[in-house]
Amino acid sequence: MIGEEYILDFFNQFGPFALALLSFTEAIIQPIPPDVMFLPMAYEERDSPSVLLWLWTIVTVSSVMGAVIGHTIGKRYGTKLLDRFGKPHHRDRLESLFERYGTLGMFIAAISPLPYKVFGWIAGASDMKLQPFILAGIFGRGLRFGLEALLIYLYGDAAMDAVQWLLDHEI
């Protein structure tokens, strides 16, 4: 298995394009959260609000676009995968949770350290409509990455230390 450090070294060679690719693929399948690339890039550009805004836009939009692919995978294959690797009552429970908390649940998943991609798959498998799914992603991911950028802009090193602690304790 290729290590996280090797993957990040590869991605770091390509700047904002790599940030978009990492964010896009994380929302579908790969395990490295975009924060590990976004945060150092934001820190380097903390004195340039326009560049911070650009990086925030890149990481947010590409994450939501990847999540749409994850939603599609969940819609097409999610029930089969959940039935194969899980128990039917777990699938039923997840589907009922999405029926009850759909958009709010996706918003919470988007801002939290919970694995966003898994919630995209489940949302697709439980037939969550695409428009509220996308809106929850835009607002949730936008808030998550926007707060990270704002804290780095305002507090620099102290913000990086706090965010790093959160990432180290991600589920």
Short mmCIF file of C-alpha atoms in Angstrom, two decimals:
data_model
loop_
_atom_site.label_atom_id
_atom_site.label_comp_id
_atom_site.label_asym_id
_atom_site.label_seq_id
_atom_site.Cartn_x
_atom_site.Cartn_y
_atom_site.Cartn_z
CA MET A 1 0.00 0.00 0.00
CA ILE A 2 1.26 3.46 -0.87
CA GLY A 3 1.84 5.61 2.21
CA GLU A 4 0.06 8.89 2.89
CA GLU A 5 3.38 10.78 2.91
CA TYR A 6 4.32 9.48 -0.57
CA ILE A 7 0.92 10.47 -1.96
CA LEU A 8 1.16 13.94 -0.43
CA ASP A 9 4.69 14.44 -1.79
CA PHE A 10 3.39 13.55 -5.24
CA PHE A 11 0.41 15.89 -4.96
CA ASN A 12 2.47 18.78 -3.55
CA GLN A 13 4.34 19.05 -6.85
CA PHE A 14 1.22 20.28 -8.63
CA GLY A 15 -0.15 23.01 -6.34
CA PRO A 16 -3.83 24.02 -6.57
CA PHE A 17 -4.56 21.46 -9.29
CA ALA A 18 -3.39 18.72 -6.93
CA LEU A 19 -5.50 20.19 -4.13
CA ALA A 20 -8.54 19.90 -6.40
CA LEU A 21 -7.67 16.32 -7.36
CA LEU A 22 -7.02 15.26 -3.76
CA SER A 23 -10.25 16.87 -2.56
CA PHE A 24 -12.25 15.36 -5.43
CA THR A 25 -10.94 11.82 -4.93
CA GLU A 26 -11.22 11.93 -1.12
CA ALA A 27 -14.95 12.52 -1.46
CA ILE A 28 -15.23 9.35 -3.55
CA ILE A 29 -12.80 6.70 -2.32
CA GLN A 30 -9.31 7.62 -1.10
CA PRO A 31 -8.64 8.09 2.64
CA ILE A 32 -6.50 11.24 2.78
CA PRO A 33 -8.55 14.29 3.82
CA PRO A 34 -7.93 17.42 1.73
CA ASP A 35 -7.17 19.36 4.91
CA VAL A 36 -3.66 17.88 5.03
CA MET A 37 -2.85 19.70 1.79
CA PHE A 38 -5.21 22.67 2.08
CA LEU A 39 -3.96 23.78 5.50
CA PRO A 40 -0.26 24.13 4.59
CA MET A 41 -1.20 25.86 1.33
CA ALA A 42 -3.51 28.25 3.21
CA TYR A 43 -0.81 28.87 5.81
CA GLU A 44 1.72 29.78 3.12
CA GLU A 45 -0.76 32.24 1.60
CA ARG A 46 -2.17 33.59 4.89
CA ASP A 47 -1.15 37.16 4.00
CA SER A 48 -3.08 37.08 0.72
CA PRO A 49 -6.86 36.99 1.24
CA SER A 50 -7.53 36.65 -2.49
CA VAL A 51 -5.34 33.53 -2.75
CA LEU A 52 -6.94 32.10 0.41
CA LEU A 53 -10.36 32.65 -1.14
CA TRP A 54 -9.22 30.93 -4.33
CA LEU A 55 -7.85 27.91 -2.42
CA TRP A 56 -11.06 27.73 -0.36
CA THR A 57 -13.12 27.73 -3.56
CA ILE A 58 -10.97 24.99 -5.11
CA VAL A 59 -11.11 22.66 -2.11
CA THR A 60 -14.84 23.20 -1.52
CA VAL A 61 -16.07 22.86 -5.09
CA SER A 62 -13.87 19.85 -5.91
CA SER A 63 -14.96 18.08 -2.71
CA VAL A 64 -18.64 18.57 -3.53
CA MET A 65 -18.08 17.46 -7.14
CA GLY A 66 -16.39 14.29 -5.88
CA ALA A 67 -19.25 13.72 -3.45
CA VAL A 68 -21.70 13.82 -6.37
CA ILE A 69 -19.75 10.93 -7.91
CA GLY A 70 -19.85 9.14 -4.54
CA HIS A 71 -23.61 9.72 -4.38
CA THR A 72 -23.95 8.21 -7.86
CA ILE A 73 -21.89 5.17 -6.84
CA GLY A 74 -24.10 4.78 -3.78
CA LYS A 75 -27.25 5.10 -5.87
CA ARG A 76 -26.12 2.42 -8.33
CA TYR A 77 -24.23 0.00 -6.10
CA GLY A 78 -24.79 1.06 -2.50
CA THR A 79 -27.60 -1.30 -1.62
CA LYS A 80 -25.70 -4.27 -3.09
CA LEU A 81 -22.51 -3.30 -1.28
CA LEU A 82 -24.30 -2.68 2.02
CA ASP A 83 -26.12 -6.01 1.70
CA ARG A 84 -22.92 -7.84 0.83
CA PHE A 85 -20.67 -6.33 3.50
CA GLY A 86 -23.23 -5.35 6.11
CA LYS A 87 -26.37 -6.69 7.65
CA PRO A 88 -29.78 -5.90 6.18
CA HIS A 89 -30.95 -4.26 9.40
CA HIS A 90 -27.94 -1.89 9.24
CA ARG A 91 -28.92 -0.84 5.72
CA ASP A 92 -32.52 -0.34 6.79
CA ARG A 93 -31.36 1.73 9.78
CA LEU A 94 -29.11 3.93 7.64
CA GLU A 95 -31.85 4.49 5.09
CA SER A 96 -34.34 5.47 7.78
CA LEU A 97 -31.79 7.88 9.29
CA PHE A 98 -31.33 9.53 5.90
CA GLU A 99 -35.07 9.77 5.40
CA ARG A 100 -35.35 11.46 8.78
CA TYR A 101 -32.23 13.68 8.82
CA GLY A 102 -31.19 13.75 5.13
CA THR A 103 -29.96 17.27 4.42
CA LEU A 104 -29.06 18.08 8.02
CA GLY A 105 -27.21 14.78 8.33
CA MET A 106 -25.20 15.50 5.18
CA PHE A 107 -24.42 19.02 6.42
CA ILE A 108 -23.11 17.61 9.71
CA ALA A 109 -21.05 14.99 7.87
CA ALA A 110 -19.62 17.71 5.61
CA ILE A 111 -18.38 19.90 8.47
CA SER A 112 -17.27 17.10 10.77
CA PRO A 113 -14.23 14.82 10.76
CA LEU A 114 -16.54 11.90 9.91
CA PRO A 115 -15.67 10.24 6.57
CA TYR A 116 -17.62 12.40 4.12
CA LYS A 117 -17.33 9.85 1.30
CA VAL A 118 -19.20 7.19 3.27
CA PHE A 119 -22.11 9.54 3.83
CA GLY A 120 -22.15 10.29 0.11
CA TRP A 121 -22.45 6.59 -0.67
CA ILE A 122 -25.17 6.13 1.93
CA ALA A 123 -27.06 9.19 0.68
CA GLY A 124 -27.07 7.72 -2.82
CA ALA A 125 -28.07 4.27 -1.58
CA SER A 126 -30.97 5.77 0.36
CA ASP A 127 -32.11 7.77 -2.68
CA MET A 128 -31.44 11.21 -1.20
CA LYS A 129 -32.27 13.80 -3.85
CA LEU A 130 -29.21 15.34 -5.48
CA GLN A 131 -30.11 19.03 -5.03
CA PRO A 132 -30.32 19.00 -1.20
CA PHE A 133 -27.28 16.70 -1.12
CA ILE A 134 -25.26 19.23 -3.13
CA LEU A 135 -26.51 22.18 -1.07
CA ALA A 136 -25.60 20.43 2.19
CA GLY A 137 -22.16 19.72 0.76
CA ILE A 138 -21.58 23.28 -0.44
CA PHE A 139 -22.62 24.81 2.87
CA GLY A 140 -21.00 22.15 5.06
CA ARG A 141 -17.69 21.82 3.22
CA GLY A 142 -17.62 25.55 2.57
CA LEU A 143 -18.04 26.23 6.28
CA ARG A 144 -15.43 23.65 7.28
CA PHE A 145 -12.73 24.82 4.89
CA GLY A 146 -13.72 28.47 5.23
CA LEU A 147 -13.33 28.37 9.00
CA GLU A 148 -9.94 26.71 8.63
CA ALA A 149 -8.79 29.42 6.22
CA LEU A 150 -10.22 32.23 8.35
CA LEU A 151 -8.56 30.90 11.51
CA ILE A 152 -5.22 30.59 9.72
CA TYR A 153 -5.59 34.12 8.36
CA LEU A 154 -6.44 35.55 11.79
CA TYR A 155 -4.30 33.40 14.13
CA GLY A 156 -1.51 31.83 12.04
CA ASP A 157 0.59 29.33 14.02
CA ALA A 158 -1.90 28.93 16.88
CA ALA A 159 -4.64 28.02 14.39
CA MET A 160 -2.40 25.51 12.63
CA ASP A 161 -1.62 23.82 15.95
CA ALA A 162 -5.32 23.59 16.86
CA VAL A 163 -6.38 22.28 13.46
CA GLN A 164 -3.55 19.76 13.42
CA TRP A 165 -4.75 18.44 16.78
CA LEU A 166 -8.25 18.01 15.32
CA LEU A 167 -6.90 16.19 12.26
CA ASP A 168 -4.83 13.89 14.45
CA HIS A 169 -8.04 12.90 16.24
CA GLU A 170 -10.17 12.43 13.11
CA ILE A 171 -12.32 9.32 13.01
#
